[in-house]
Structures are given as structure tokens and as C-alpha cells.
């Protein structure tokens, strides 16, 4: 049997399982020490680390063919434009978008949602129209709609969740009215880990002819996303959550929707002809990409997508779910520890509180054992309010985390408790 | 007693001690006896009866949420108390603050707040004798992300004395 058949993808073991030891070597930062201890990076939901494939793709752009895109006839500009547009096609493939014309590069999920709010909805929304979101949204899928509601007189309605942190889909269905103009839903909750039944919500919305926007920031590092299968209308993601660079993400929307939307920001790149008697806007997707784009970012994002595809997202997900199960089981046995977010289907995120120890103190002490975790409200203050906690601590796994690292975390947790008891 | 796990009184607790690096020594310094003790048994951890001024100090990022209330006698802070949910640093700082301000005039208290900020901002300077035990909190300077916790009670007290209802210590918010 040839080697290619035994080990068809880099980083995957013959069984299709993720070869974590090998994968870890792709991430230079994982070899560093923090406070004299090996780094245990469990803050992946905040931002993931970058593999060499991403770092080198961006480095290569800057070293070898740095130029502006879609402007020059010179060789470097041609190469940069090709790489930039290739990145767009890669990202289209990554979420199975029907056309690369539907991929709009943005600064990230937040900007993508703001673009939709201001371009797709602000011109047409009337007082009394409704935007329906869920209780577990990240601030980035709340505040743009609050701003829009202030601007238009529309009303923001919020579908409830249960004590496990699961969306109450029937309640959401009951909140749909003839004034509902959009349903906004997070695919995977950053604060709770909950994987929402997005396909079901889209099916429901389709019956009422209501478009659905999906905040996919926490989904694309862990799940194979197929926007056609989900049957949503807008999908937003951030590269840095999925091992790509910061400052880049995208909006996917159906071409018919994008064609009907007016430009959001004006400037270069988004026009085809400018005169003082009138300006003609560029075609999709450039109509929504005013100014020189984040070229290196787009190239790095595509490299991250290709990296994930090379490992195979099912293998990544299986590994992360195993870690999630292992850590959850262990943490349930820790006295005074309460896991916030116990949905049936979860991404690799565990938020928790520990009796007698404020998350702030826990974060500081645990850091000194080399463990990076997040404490605070996780940009989801309505979720904190629902669970009646001011803050939680949160561990979140990436594809390079190991059981041994979970054990280091659990050990540090006990030490923190001893220190403060 | 409570220092046992820090200092390692027996063989077993040697392995429980944090790794000995310069940074972890300052971790020990941060959670030193006085802070742990004031966190466990905070002084004046209730709002005094008949207080004339109070404010809420809320740090949305950390989840610290306290209220500080003051009984004044003329210009003097006769009694100051606090309540709420907060981390060990905020709690200990509030506890030490309420003791320090007792019987001092408003202008002295505001001067104390300025001095306290100054010593936190300048770790290389010697202790400020005016601040007495408050100097013990200077160890937070080695933890830039925790300085806000030590300052929250003071900002809240300042707000109460200025007649403000709420002080929000969040100035910037990183992405999740």
C-alpha cells in the first residue's frame, strides 16, 4: 500500500483520527513557556492560534508579491489579485457557497452583521417591524440590531432559552409575526457552547418567507458548514476563530439579496465609474468592498480554511468532542463547580463557576500554571444575566489540545482553590 | 493556617506550591496573607445605617459589582461600608479602604485616592507612608490586568462623594 493511502492527509492518522502530536508541530506558539510552564492554551473561543501554513502564506505575500489588487497591470499586482480572488473562491468552497461572487470580505463577523443591518435592512425597515434574535447571542449579533431599531423604529425581540442553554425553538416560532423581517441566530454560542438547530430555524423561517442571518464565528473552527444545506440567507464568520489572521472575515449572502442591497461604504474599489453627475457602483462582490482590502488577511484566511480541510473537519470535531466529554466528566466531579451551558449538542466550550472563587482570581492563578482561559462576561451579558452570574470562567478547545492539557488545567484548578481557601 | 498552602509547611504541600519562577513569586505576593485575609473576612462589608452618599462600582468585564456607602459627619467620613460580589483583590482593597478612610476628611480621602493611584502606577517608588497598610496592595502592579480591581473601590467612593450614582470601570472591552 502506498504511503498516500495509509496517510492520505497531512496531520491525519491512518484511521482518520487526528494525529494531535503531529498537528501541534504546525503551531509554533505551542512550544513556548508561560511563567516557566508549558503553555496550555484553552482560550480558543476568544481567538485560536495560527499554524505555519497561515503565517507563511501571509509572509510569502509580503515578501514576494505585495501589491494592491485589481489596480495595476504590473506583474506583482496581477499575482496579488489572483491570490486574493483565489482566496475568495477557497472561502466559497469552504462554506459551499453557490458562487464566489457571494463572498464579501469584511473585518470579521461583527462588520458582516453591521453591513447586513445597515445595507439590507435600514433602507426598508418601518417602525413596528421586528428583528427576532435569541437570548444567547453575542453582543455582535445584538447591538447592530439595537442601533438599527433606534434608527428605524423597528423592535428587537428575543427568543428565550432554557436552563441548559438551549434555544426554545417552539417559543421562537411563536414569536414570529407578520412584522418579523429577519431572524438572527448564533450557530454555536461562545458563552455556552450550544450548537443551535440552525437548519430547523431556517426551515421555519422559510415558511414565513423571513430571511435568516447566522453568526458562524464559533462554528467554522469546529463544524463543516454548508450554507446551502442550512438554507440560510446570510452567514458571517471570522478568520481568527478558525486559525486564520485577525481583522478578516466574511459575509456570505444569496446573490439576489446582495444585488438588491445598496453599498454600505463608499470609496475606491466599490465603483466602476465616478463622476459628479453620478457614480456607477461596481458589481458583486466589489460593491461592498470599499478601499484597499485586507489582502494578506484574505490570503491567510484561505490558508486557514485549506489547513482545516486538509485535516478534515470531521476528524477535528471528533477529537474536540472527545476532549469536551473528558473535561466535562472530570469537571462534574469537582466540588462546588457548576457548568453553565449543558445543552445536548455543544461545541468544545465549557463555561463554569467555582464556589468561593471569583473567575478573576481563578484566571490569574491558573495563568501562573501556564493555562490560558477566559474569564468575564464573554461579550454575552444577557446570557450571564439569564444564569444570574456576573462572570464565568471558560475553557474552550482547539484541534491541538490534549487530554494531558485538560489534566494540567484540572490540577491548576485545585491549586487555585487551595490558595484561596 | 491560611498561609499553609502558600508557604509549604510539610512535604506534601511542597508539591502543591506554585512553580518557583519570578512571576509566580509575585503571584504569591499578590495573594499574600493580608489580601487573602481581607478577602475571607472583609471589614465593613455592609452598608452603614443612615448613609448619606453611595455609588455602585461595576466592572462589566470582570464581573465585579460593588456598592460603597458613606456616613458623613460634616466633612469627615465617619463610617464607610461596601457590599457586592467581587474578586479577592477588589474585596481586599475595599476592605482596606474602608478602614483607612475612617475619620478622615473628604479632602484627605481624595488625596489618599490620588496617592494610591500613584503608588500603583509607579512600582519602583518607595511606599507612601501616608497610605499605611494600603501599600500592601502595591503587589497588584505586577498584574496589569488586575490594577483595575484594586482601584474599583476607590473610584466608587470618589463617585459617591461626588454625588454620582454609578461608576463603570470598563474603558475598553476585548473581543471574546
Coordinates of C-alpha atoms in Angstrom, one line a residue:
Chain A
X1 CA 0.0 0.0 0.0
X2 CA 1.4 3.4 -0.8
X3 CA 2.1 5.9 1.9
X4 CA -0.5 8.2 0.4
X5 CA -3.2 5.6 1.0
X6 CA -2.1 4.9 4.5
X7 CA -2.0 8.5 5.5
X8 CA -3.9 10.4 2.9
X9 CA -3.9 13.9 4.5
X10 CA -1.2 15.7 6.4
X11 CA -1.8 15.5 10.1
X12 CA -4.4 12.7 10.0
X13 CA -3.5 9.3 11.2
X14 CA -4.3 6.2 9.1
X15 CA -7.6 5.7 11.0
X16 CA -8.8 9.1 10.0
X17 CA -8.2 10.2 13.6
X18 CA -6.4 13.5 14.2
X19 CA -2.7 13.0 14.8
X20 CA -2.5 15.6 17.5
X21 CA 1.2 15.3 18.3
X22 CA 1.9 16.0 14.7
X23 CA -0.7 18.8 14.4
X24 CA 0.8 20.6 17.4
X25 CA 4.1 20.9 15.5
X26 CA 2.2 23.1 13.0
X27 CA 1.7 25.8 15.7
X28 CA 4.9 27.5 16.7
X29 CA 3.4 29.2 19.7
X30 CA 2.5 25.9 21.4
X31 CA 6.2 25.3 22.1
X32 CA 6.6 28.4 24.3
X33 CA 6.5 28.5 28.1
X34 CA 4.4 30.8 30.2
X35 CA 5.6 31.5 33.7
X36 CA 8.1 28.7 33.3
X37 CA 5.4 26.2 32.4
X38 CA 4.4 24.8 29.0
X39 CA 1.6 26.9 27.5
X40 CA -1.8 25.2 27.8
X41 CA -3.9 27.3 25.5
X42 CA -7.6 26.9 26.4
X43 CA -8.9 30.2 25.1
X44 CA -9.6 29.2 21.6
X45 CA -13.1 30.6 21.5
X46 CA -11.6 34.1 22.0
X47 CA -9.1 33.5 19.3
X48 CA -7.3 30.4 18.0
X49 CA -3.6 30.1 17.4
X50 CA -2.1 30.2 13.9
X51 CA -0.5 27.3 12.1
X52 CA 2.6 27.8 10.0
X53 CA 0.5 27.4 6.8
X54 CA -1.3 30.6 7.7
X55 CA 1.8 32.5 8.9
X56 CA 3.8 31.5 5.9
X57 CA 1.1 32.3 3.3
X58 CA 1.0 35.9 4.6
X59 CA 4.7 36.1 4.9
X60 CA 5.1 35.0 1.3
X61 CA 2.6 37.6 0.1
X62 CA 4.6 40.4 1.8
X63 CA 8.0 39.1 0.8
X64 CA 7.3 38.0 -2.8
X65 CA 4.2 39.7 -4.4
X66 CA 3.0 42.5 -2.2
X67 CA 0.9 44.9 -4.4
X68 CA -2.5 46.4 -4.5
X69 CA -5.3 44.3 -6.1
X70 CA -7.4 45.0 -9.1
X71 CA -5.5 48.1 -10.0
X72 CA -2.2 47.7 -11.7
X73 CA -1.2 45.9 -14.9
X74 CA 2.2 45.1 -13.4
X75 CA 3.2 41.6 -12.5
X76 CA 3.0 41.9 -8.7
X77 CA -0.5 43.4 -8.9
X78 CA -1.6 40.5 -11.2
X79 CA -0.2 37.9 -8.8
X80 CA -1.8 39.7 -5.7
X81 CA -5.1 40.0 -7.4
X82 CA -5.0 36.3 -8.4
X83 CA -4.2 35.2 -4.9
X84 CA -6.9 37.5 -3.4
X85 CA -9.6 36.2 -5.7
X86 CA -8.4 32.6 -5.3
X87 CA -8.9 33.2 -1.5
X88 CA -12.5 34.2 -2.2
X89 CA -13.1 31.0 -4.2
X90 CA -11.5 28.9 -1.5
X91 CA -13.8 30.5 1.1
X92 CA -16.8 30.0 -1.1
X93 CA -15.9 26.3 -1.3
X94 CA -15.2 26.2 2.5
X95 CA -18.9 27.0 3.3
X96 CA -20.2 25.6 0.0
X97 CA -21.5 28.9 -1.3
X98 CA -23.0 28.6 -4.8
X99 CA -20.8 31.4 -6.1
X100 CA -17.7 33.2 -5.1
X101 CA -19.5 36.5 -6.1
X102 CA -21.5 36.0 -2.9
X103 CA -18.4 36.2 -0.6
X104 CA -17.9 39.7 0.7
X105 CA -14.7 40.2 2.7
X106 CA -15.2 42.1 5.9
X107 CA -13.1 42.8 9.0
X108 CA -14.9 39.9 10.7
X109 CA -18.3 38.7 11.8
X110 CA -19.1 41.9 13.6
X111 CA -18.6 44.0 10.5
X112 CA -20.5 41.5 8.4
X113 CA -23.5 41.8 10.7
X114 CA -23.3 45.5 10.7
X115 CA -23.2 45.5 6.9
X116 CA -26.3 43.5 6.7
X117 CA -28.1 45.7 9.2
X118 CA -27.2 48.9 7.5
X119 CA -27.4 47.9 3.9
X120 CA -30.0 45.2 3.7
X121 CA -32.4 46.4 6.4
X122 CA -32.0 50.1 7.2
X123 CA -33.4 51.4 4.0
X124 CA -36.6 49.4 4.1
X125 CA -37.4 48.9 7.8
X126 CA -40.5 50.6 9.1
X127 CA -41.5 51.5 12.7
X128 CA -43.0 48.4 14.3
X129 CA -41.1 45.9 12.1
X130 CA -39.4 43.2 14.1
X131 CA -36.0 41.7 14.3
X132 CA -36.0 38.4 16.1
X133 CA -32.9 37.1 17.8
X134 CA -32.1 34.7 20.6
X135 CA -31.2 35.2 24.2
X136 CA -27.8 33.6 23.7
X137 CA -26.5 36.0 21.0
X138 CA -23.0 37.5 21.3
X139 CA -23.1 41.3 21.6
X140 CA -22.1 41.5 17.9
X141 CA -25.5 40.0 17.0
X142 CA -27.4 42.2 19.4
X143 CA -26.0 45.7 19.3
X144 CA -26.1 46.2 15.5
X145 CA -29.8 45.4 15.6
X146 CA -30.4 47.7 18.6
X147 CA -28.7 50.5 16.6
X148 CA -30.9 49.6 13.6
X149 CA -34.0 49.7 15.8
X150 CA -33.1 53.1 17.1
X151 CA -32.6 54.3 13.5
X152 CA -35.8 52.9 12.1
X153 CA -38.3 52.5 15.0
X154 CA -38.2 48.7 14.5
X155 CA -38.5 46.4 17.5
X156 CA -35.9 43.9 18.7
X157 CA -37.5 40.7 20.0
X158 CA -35.6 38.0 21.9
X159 CA -36.4 34.3 21.8
X160 CA -35.9 32.5 25.2
X161 CA -33.5 29.7 26.2
X162 CA -33.9 27.0 28.9
X163 CA -31.7 26.4 31.9
X164 CA -29.4 24.1 29.8
X165 CA -28.7 27.0 27.5
X166 CA -30.8 25.5 24.6
X167 CA -32.9 27.7 22.3
X168 CA -36.7 27.1 22.8
X169 CA -37.5 26.7 19.1
X170 CA -41.2 26.5 19.7
X171 CA -41.2 29.8 21.6
X172 CA -39.2 31.3 18.8
X173 CA -41.7 30.0 16.3
X174 CA -44.5 31.5 18.4
X175 CA -42.8 34.9 18.3
X176 CA -42.8 35.1 14.5
X177 CA -45.3 37.7 13.4
X178 CA -46.2 39.2 10.0
X179 CA -43.9 42.1 11.0
X180 CA -40.8 39.8 11.5
X181 CA -38.3 41.0 9.0
X182 CA -35.2 38.9 10.0
X183 CA -34.2 36.1 12.3
X184 CA -30.7 36.4 13.6
X185 CA -29.2 33.3 15.3
X186 CA -25.8 32.3 16.5
X187 CA -24.7 28.9 15.1
X188 CA -22.5 27.9 18.1
X189 CA -22.7 30.0 21.3
X190 CA -19.4 31.3 22.5
X191 CA -20.6 31.7 26.1
X192 CA -22.4 28.3 26.5
X193 CA -21.2 26.1 23.7
X194 CA -24.7 25.4 22.5
X195 CA -25.0 24.3 18.9
X196 CA -28.2 25.7 17.7
X197 CA -30.6 23.9 15.3
X198 CA -30.0 26.4 12.5
X199 CA -31.4 24.2 9.8
X200 CA -34.7 23.8 11.7
X201 CA -34.9 27.5 12.3
X202 CA -34.2 28.3 8.6
X203 CA -36.9 25.8 7.6
X204 CA -39.3 27.5 10.0
X205 CA -38.4 31.0 8.7
X206 CA -38.7 29.8 5.1
X207 CA -42.4 29.0 5.6
X208 CA -42.9 32.6 6.6
X209 CA -40.6 34.0 3.9
X210 CA -38.3 35.5 6.6
X211 CA -34.6 35.7 5.9
X212 CA -32.2 34.2 8.5
X213 CA -28.8 35.6 9.4
X214 CA -26.4 33.1 11.1
X215 CA -23.4 34.2 13.2
X216 CA -21.0 31.5 12.4
X217 CA -17.9 32.8 14.2
X218 CA -17.7 29.9 16.6
X219 CA -19.0 27.3 14.2
X220 CA -16.5 27.3 11.4
X221 CA -13.5 26.1 13.5
X222 CA -15.4 23.0 14.6
X223 CA -18.2 22.1 12.1
X224 CA -18.4 21.6 8.4
X225 CA -20.6 24.4 7.3
X226 CA -22.7 24.2 4.2
X227 CA -24.8 27.3 3.7
X228 CA -26.9 25.6 1.0
X229 CA -27.7 22.7 3.3
X230 CA -28.5 25.1 6.2
X231 CA -30.7 27.1 3.7
X232 CA -29.9 30.3 5.5
X233 CA -29.7 33.7 3.8
X234 CA -26.7 35.4 5.5
X235 CA -23.7 33.6 7.1
X236 CA -20.9 35.5 8.8
X237 CA -17.6 34.3 10.0
X238 CA -14.2 35.5 11.4
X239 CA -10.9 34.1 10.3
X240 CA -9.2 34.4 13.6
X241 CA -11.5 31.9 15.3
X242 CA -10.6 29.3 12.8
X243 CA -6.8 29.6 12.9
X244 CA -6.6 32.5 10.4
X245 CA -5.5 36.1 10.9
X246 CA -7.3 38.8 12.9
X247 CA -9.0 41.6 11.0
X248 CA -10.6 39.5 8.3
X249 CA -13.8 37.6 7.9
X250 CA -16.6 37.4 5.5
X251 CA -20.3 37.8 4.8
X252 CA -22.0 35.3 2.6
X253 CA -25.4 36.1 1.3
X254 CA -27.6 35.0 -1.5
X255 CA -26.7 36.8 -4.7
X256 CA -30.2 38.0 -5.2
X257 CA -30.1 39.7 -1.8
X258 CA -26.7 41.2 -2.4
X259 CA -27.8 42.6 -5.8
X260 CA -30.7 44.3 -4.1
X261 CA -28.6 45.8 -1.3
X262 CA -27.2 49.3 -1.7
X263 CA -23.5 49.8 -1.0
X264 CA -22.6 50.3 2.7
X265 CA -19.4 52.2 2.5
X266 CA -18.2 54.3 -0.4
X267 CA -14.7 54.7 -1.8
X268 CA -12.4 53.1 -4.2
X269 CA -12.7 49.5 -5.4
X270 CA -16.5 49.6 -5.0
X271 CA -17.2 51.7 -8.1
X272 CA -17.0 51.1 -11.8
X273 CA -17.2 54.8 -12.8
X274 CA -17.2 58.0 -10.8
X275 CA -18.3 61.4 -12.0
X276 CA -20.0 64.3 -10.2
X277 CA -23.1 63.8 -12.2
X278 CA -23.4 60.3 -10.8
X279 CA -21.4 57.2 -9.8
X280 CA -21.9 53.7 -11.0
X281 CA -21.2 51.0 -8.5
X282 CA -19.0 48.0 -9.1
X283 CA -20.5 44.6 -9.5
X284 CA -20.5 41.9 -6.8
X285 CA -18.7 41.3 -4.6
X286 CA -16.6 44.5 -5.1
X287 CA -19.7 46.7 -4.5
X288 CA -19.3 46.0 -0.8
X289 CA -15.5 46.2 -0.5
X290 CA -14.7 49.9 -0.5
X291 CA -11.0 50.8 -0.2
X292 CA -7.9 48.6 -0.4
X293 CA -8.9 45.4 1.2
X294 CA -7.0 43.3 3.7
X295 CA -5.2 41.3 1.1
X296 CA -2.8 39.4 3.3
X297 CA -5.7 38.7 5.6
X298 CA -7.8 37.2 2.9
X299 CA -4.8 35.0 1.8
X300 CA -4.2 34.0 5.4
X301 CA -7.9 33.2 5.9
X302 CA -8.0 31.0 2.8
X303 CA -4.8 29.2 4.1
X304 CA -6.6 28.5 7.4
X305 CA -9.6 27.1 5.6
X306 CA -7.4 24.9 3.5
X307 CA -5.5 23.8 6.6
X308 CA -8.7 22.8 8.3
X309 CA -9.9 21.0 5.1
X310 CA -6.6 19.1 4.9
X311 CA -7.0 17.8 8.5
X312 CA -10.7 17.1 7.8
X313 CA -13.3 18.8 9.9
X314 CA -15.0 15.6 11.0
X315 CA -11.6 14.4 12.4
X316 CA -11.2 17.8 14.1
X317 CA -14.7 17.7 15.5
X318 CA -14.3 14.1 16.8
X319 CA -11.1 15.0 18.6
X320 CA -12.6 18.1 20.2
X321 CA -15.8 16.3 21.2
X322 CA -13.7 13.7 22.9
X323 CA -11.9 16.4 24.9
X324 CA -15.2 18.1 25.7
X325 CA -16.6 14.8 27.1
X326 CA -13.5 14.0 29.0
X327 CA -13.2 17.5 30.6
X328 CA -17.0 17.7 31.3
X329 CA -16.9 14.4 33.1
X330 CA -14.0 15.4 35.2
X331 CA -15.3 18.9 36.0
X332 CA -18.7 17.5 37.1
X333 CA -16.8 15.7 39.9
X334 CA -15.2 18.9 41.1
X335 CA -17.0 20.0 44.3
X336 CA -18.6 23.4 44.0
X337 CA -18.0 23.6 40.3
X338 CA -21.0 24.5 38.2
X339 CA -21.0 24.2 34.4
X340 CA -23.0 26.9 32.7
X341 CA -24.4 25.6 29.5
X342 CA -25.3 21.9 29.4
X343 CA -27.0 21.7 26.0
X344 CA -27.4 18.4 24.3
X345 CA -25.3 19.4 21.4
X346 CA -22.3 21.5 22.3
X347 CA -19.2 22.9 20.7
X348 CA -15.9 22.4 22.7
X349 CA -16.7 25.2 25.2
X350 CA -17.1 24.8 29.0
X351 CA -18.1 27.8 31.0
X352 CA -18.2 27.4 34.7
X353 CA -18.3 29.0 38.1
X354 CA -16.5 27.7 41.2
X355 CA -17.9 28.3 44.7
X356 CA -15.9 30.8 46.7
X357 CA -13.5 31.8 43.9
X358 CA -14.2 34.7 41.7
X359 CA -13.4 34.0 38.0
X360 CA -10.9 36.9 38.0
X361 CA -8.8 35.3 40.7
X362 CA -9.1 31.9 39.1
X363 CA -7.9 33.3 35.8
X364 CA -4.8 35.0 37.4
X365 CA -3.8 32.0 39.4
X366 CA -4.3 29.4 36.7
X367 CA -2.3 31.6 34.3
X368 CA 0.7 31.0 36.5
X369 CA 0.5 27.3 35.8
X370 CA 0.7 28.2 32.1
X371 CA -3.1 27.7 31.5
X372 CA -4.8 30.4 29.4
X373 CA -8.5 30.6 29.9
X374 CA -11.1 33.4 29.6
X375 CA -13.0 35.0 32.4
X376 CA -15.7 37.6 32.4
X377 CA -18.9 38.0 30.5
X378 CA -17.7 36.7 27.1
X379 CA -19.4 39.5 25.3
X380 CA -22.8 37.9 26.1
X381 CA -24.1 39.8 29.1
X382 CA -27.7 38.8 28.5
X383 CA -26.6 35.2 28.9
X384 CA -24.8 36.0 32.2
X385 CA -28.0 37.8 33.4
X386 CA -30.1 34.8 32.5
X387 CA -27.9 32.4 34.5
X388 CA -27.7 35.1 37.3
X389 CA -23.9 35.2 37.2
X390 CA -21.8 38.3 36.9
X391 CA -19.0 36.4 35.2
X392 CA -17.9 32.9 34.4
X393 CA -14.6 31.2 33.7
X394 CA -14.4 29.4 30.3
X395 CA -12.2 26.9 28.7
X396 CA -12.5 26.3 25.0
X397 CA -10.7 23.7 23.0
X398 CA -9.0 23.8 19.7
X399 CA -7.8 21.0 17.4
X400 CA -4.3 20.9 19.1
X401 CA -5.5 20.5 22.7
X402 CA -4.9 17.2 24.5
X403 CA -6.2 15.2 27.5
X404 CA -3.0 15.9 29.3
X405 CA -3.7 19.6 29.0
X406 CA -7.1 19.1 30.5
X407 CA -5.4 17.3 33.4
X408 CA -3.0 20.3 33.8
X409 CA -6.0 22.6 33.9
X410 CA -7.8 20.4 36.5
X411 CA -4.7 20.3 38.6
X412 CA -4.3 24.1 38.4
X413 CA -8.0 24.5 39.4
X414 CA -7.4 22.5 42.6
X415 CA -4.3 24.6 43.4
X416 CA -6.2 27.8 42.9
X417 CA -8.8 26.6 45.3
X418 CA -6.2 25.6 47.9
X419 CA -4.6 29.0 47.5
X420 CA -7.8 31.0 48.1
X421 CA -9.5 28.7 50.6
Chain B
X1 CA -3.4 28.4 58.9
X2 CA -4.4 30.1 55.7
X3 CA -0.8 30.7 54.7
X4 CA -0.1 27.0 54.9
X5 CA -0.8 26.2 51.3
X6 CA 1.4 29.1 50.1
X7 CA 4.5 28.5 52.2
X8 CA 4.5 24.8 52.2
X9 CA 4.5 23.6 55.8
X10 CA 5.1 19.9 55.0
X11 CA 6.4 17.7 52.3
X12 CA 3.1 17.3 50.6
X13 CA 2.4 21.0 50.2
X14 CA 5.8 21.4 48.6
X15 CA 4.3 19.8 45.5
X16 CA 1.2 22.0 45.9
X17 CA 3.3 25.1 45.9
X18 CA 3.2 27.1 42.7
X19 CA 6.2 26.7 40.4
X20 CA 9.1 28.9 41.6
X21 CA 9.6 31.4 38.9
X22 CA 9.9 35.2 39.3
X23 CA 6.4 35.6 38.0
X24 CA 4.9 33.0 40.4
X25 CA 6.7 34.7 43.3
X26 CA 4.7 37.7 42.5
X27 CA 1.6 35.5 42.4
X28 CA 2.4 34.6 45.9
X29 CA 2.9 38.3 46.6
X30 CA -0.5 39.2 45.0
X31 CA -2.4 36.6 47.1
X32 CA -0.4 37.3 50.2
X33 CA -1.7 36.8 53.7
X34 CA -3.2 40.3 54.1
X35 CA -5.2 40.1 50.8
X36 CA -6.4 36.6 51.5
X37 CA -7.4 37.5 55.0
X38 CA -9.3 40.7 54.0
X39 CA -11.0 38.7 51.2
X40 CA -12.0 36.0 53.6
X41 CA -13.1 38.4 56.4
X42 CA -13.7 41.7 54.8
X43 CA -14.1 44.7 57.2
X44 CA -17.1 47.0 56.9
X45 CA -18.7 44.6 54.5
X46 CA -22.2 46.1 54.9
X47 CA -23.7 49.5 54.1
X48 CA -23.7 51.6 57.2
X49 CA -27.1 52.6 58.6
X50 CA -28.3 56.0 57.5
X51 CA -25.6 56.6 55.0
X52 CA -25.7 59.9 53.1
X53 CA -23.8 59.0 50.0
X54 CA -23.4 55.8 47.9
X55 CA -22.4 54.7 44.5
X56 CA -22.2 51.4 42.6
X57 CA -19.0 50.3 41.1
X58 CA -19.4 47.9 38.2
X59 CA -16.8 46.3 36.1
X60 CA -18.6 44.6 33.4
X61 CA -15.5 43.0 32.0
X62 CA -14.5 41.2 35.3
X63 CA -18.0 40.9 36.8
X64 CA -17.0 42.9 39.9
X65 CA -20.1 44.7 41.2
X66 CA -19.9 46.6 44.5
X67 CA -21.7 49.4 46.3
X68 CA -19.9 51.7 48.6
X69 CA -21.8 53.9 51.1
X70 CA -20.6 56.6 53.4
X71 CA -21.9 58.2 56.6
X72 CA -20.6 61.7 56.8
X73 CA -20.2 64.0 59.8
X74 CA -19.6 67.3 58.3
X75 CA -16.5 66.9 56.2
X76 CA -15.5 63.7 57.9
X77 CA -16.1 60.1 56.8
X78 CA -17.5 58.7 59.9
X79 CA -18.3 55.2 58.6
X80 CA -17.8 53.7 55.2
X81 CA -19.0 50.3 54.1
X82 CA -19.4 48.2 51.0
X83 CA -21.3 45.2 49.7
X84 CA -21.4 43.2 46.5
X85 CA -19.7 40.4 44.6
X86 CA -16.1 40.9 43.7
X87 CA -12.8 39.2 43.3
X88 CA -10.3 38.8 46.1
X89 CA -8.3 41.9 45.0
X90 CA -11.4 44.2 44.8
X91 CA -12.7 42.8 48.1
X92 CA -9.5 43.2 50.0
X93 CA -9.0 46.7 48.5
X94 CA -12.5 47.7 49.5
X95 CA -11.9 46.3 53.0
X96 CA -8.6 48.1 53.5
X97 CA -10.0 51.3 52.0
X98 CA -13.0 51.4 54.4
X99 CA -10.6 51.1 57.3
X100 CA -8.2 53.7 56.0
X101 CA -10.8 56.4 55.3
X102 CA -12.5 56.1 58.7
X103 CA -12.4 59.5 60.5
X104 CA -10.6 61.3 57.6
X105 CA -11.9 64.4 55.9
X106 CA -13.1 64.3 52.3
X107 CA -10.1 66.2 51.0
X108 CA -7.8 63.8 52.8
X109 CA -9.7 60.8 51.3
X110 CA -9.5 62.3 47.8
X111 CA -5.8 62.9 48.3
X112 CA -5.4 59.3 49.5
X113 CA -7.1 58.1 46.3
X114 CA -4.6 60.1 44.3
X115 CA -1.7 58.7 46.3
X116 CA -3.0 55.2 46.0
X117 CA -3.2 55.5 42.2
X118 CA 0.3 57.0 42.1
X119 CA 1.9 54.1 44.0
X120 CA 0.1 51.6 41.8
X121 CA 1.3 53.4 38.7
X122 CA 4.9 53.6 40.0
X123 CA 6.1 50.2 41.3
X124 CA 9.7 51.5 41.6
X125 CA 8.8 54.3 44.0
X126 CA 9.1 53.6 47.8
X127 CA 5.9 53.1 49.8
X128 CA 3.9 56.1 50.6
X129 CA 3.9 56.4 54.4
X130 CA 0.6 58.3 54.3
X131 CA -1.1 55.2 52.9
X132 CA -0.1 52.8 55.7
X133 CA -1.4 49.3 55.1
X134 CA -2.8 50.3 51.7
X135 CA 0.8 49.9 50.5
X136 CA 0.3 46.2 50.8
X137 CA -1.8 46.3 47.7
X138 CA 1.0 47.5 45.6
X139 CA 1.8 43.9 44.6
X140 CA -1.0 44.2 42.1
X141 CA 1.2 46.4 40.0
X142 CA 2.9 43.3 38.7
X143 CA -0.5 42.2 37.3
X144 CA -1.6 45.0 34.9
X145 CA -4.9 43.3 34.3
X146 CA -5.7 43.4 38.0
X147 CA -4.9 47.0 38.8
X148 CA -8.5 48.0 37.8
X149 CA -9.7 45.7 40.6
X150 CA -7.7 47.4 43.3
X151 CA -8.9 50.8 42.1
X152 CA -12.6 50.0 41.7
X153 CA -13.5 50.6 45.4
X154 CA -11.7 54.0 45.3
X155 CA -13.3 55.1 42.1
X156 CA -16.7 54.1 43.6
X157 CA -16.0 56.0 46.8
X158 CA -15.0 59.0 44.8
X159 CA -18.2 58.8 42.8
X160 CA -20.2 58.6 45.9
X161 CA -18.5 61.6 47.4
X162 CA -19.1 63.5 44.1
X163 CA -22.8 62.6 44.2
X164 CA -22.6 60.2 41.3
X165 CA -24.7 57.1 41.4
X166 CA -22.6 54.8 39.3
X167 CA -19.1 54.4 38.2
X168 CA -18.3 52.0 35.4
X169 CA -14.7 51.0 35.4
X170 CA -14.7 49.5 31.9
X171 CA -12.9 51.6 29.5
X172 CA -12.3 49.0 26.8
X173 CA -13.5 45.6 26.1
X174 CA -11.5 43.0 24.3
X175 CA -13.3 40.6 21.9
X176 CA -14.3 37.3 23.3

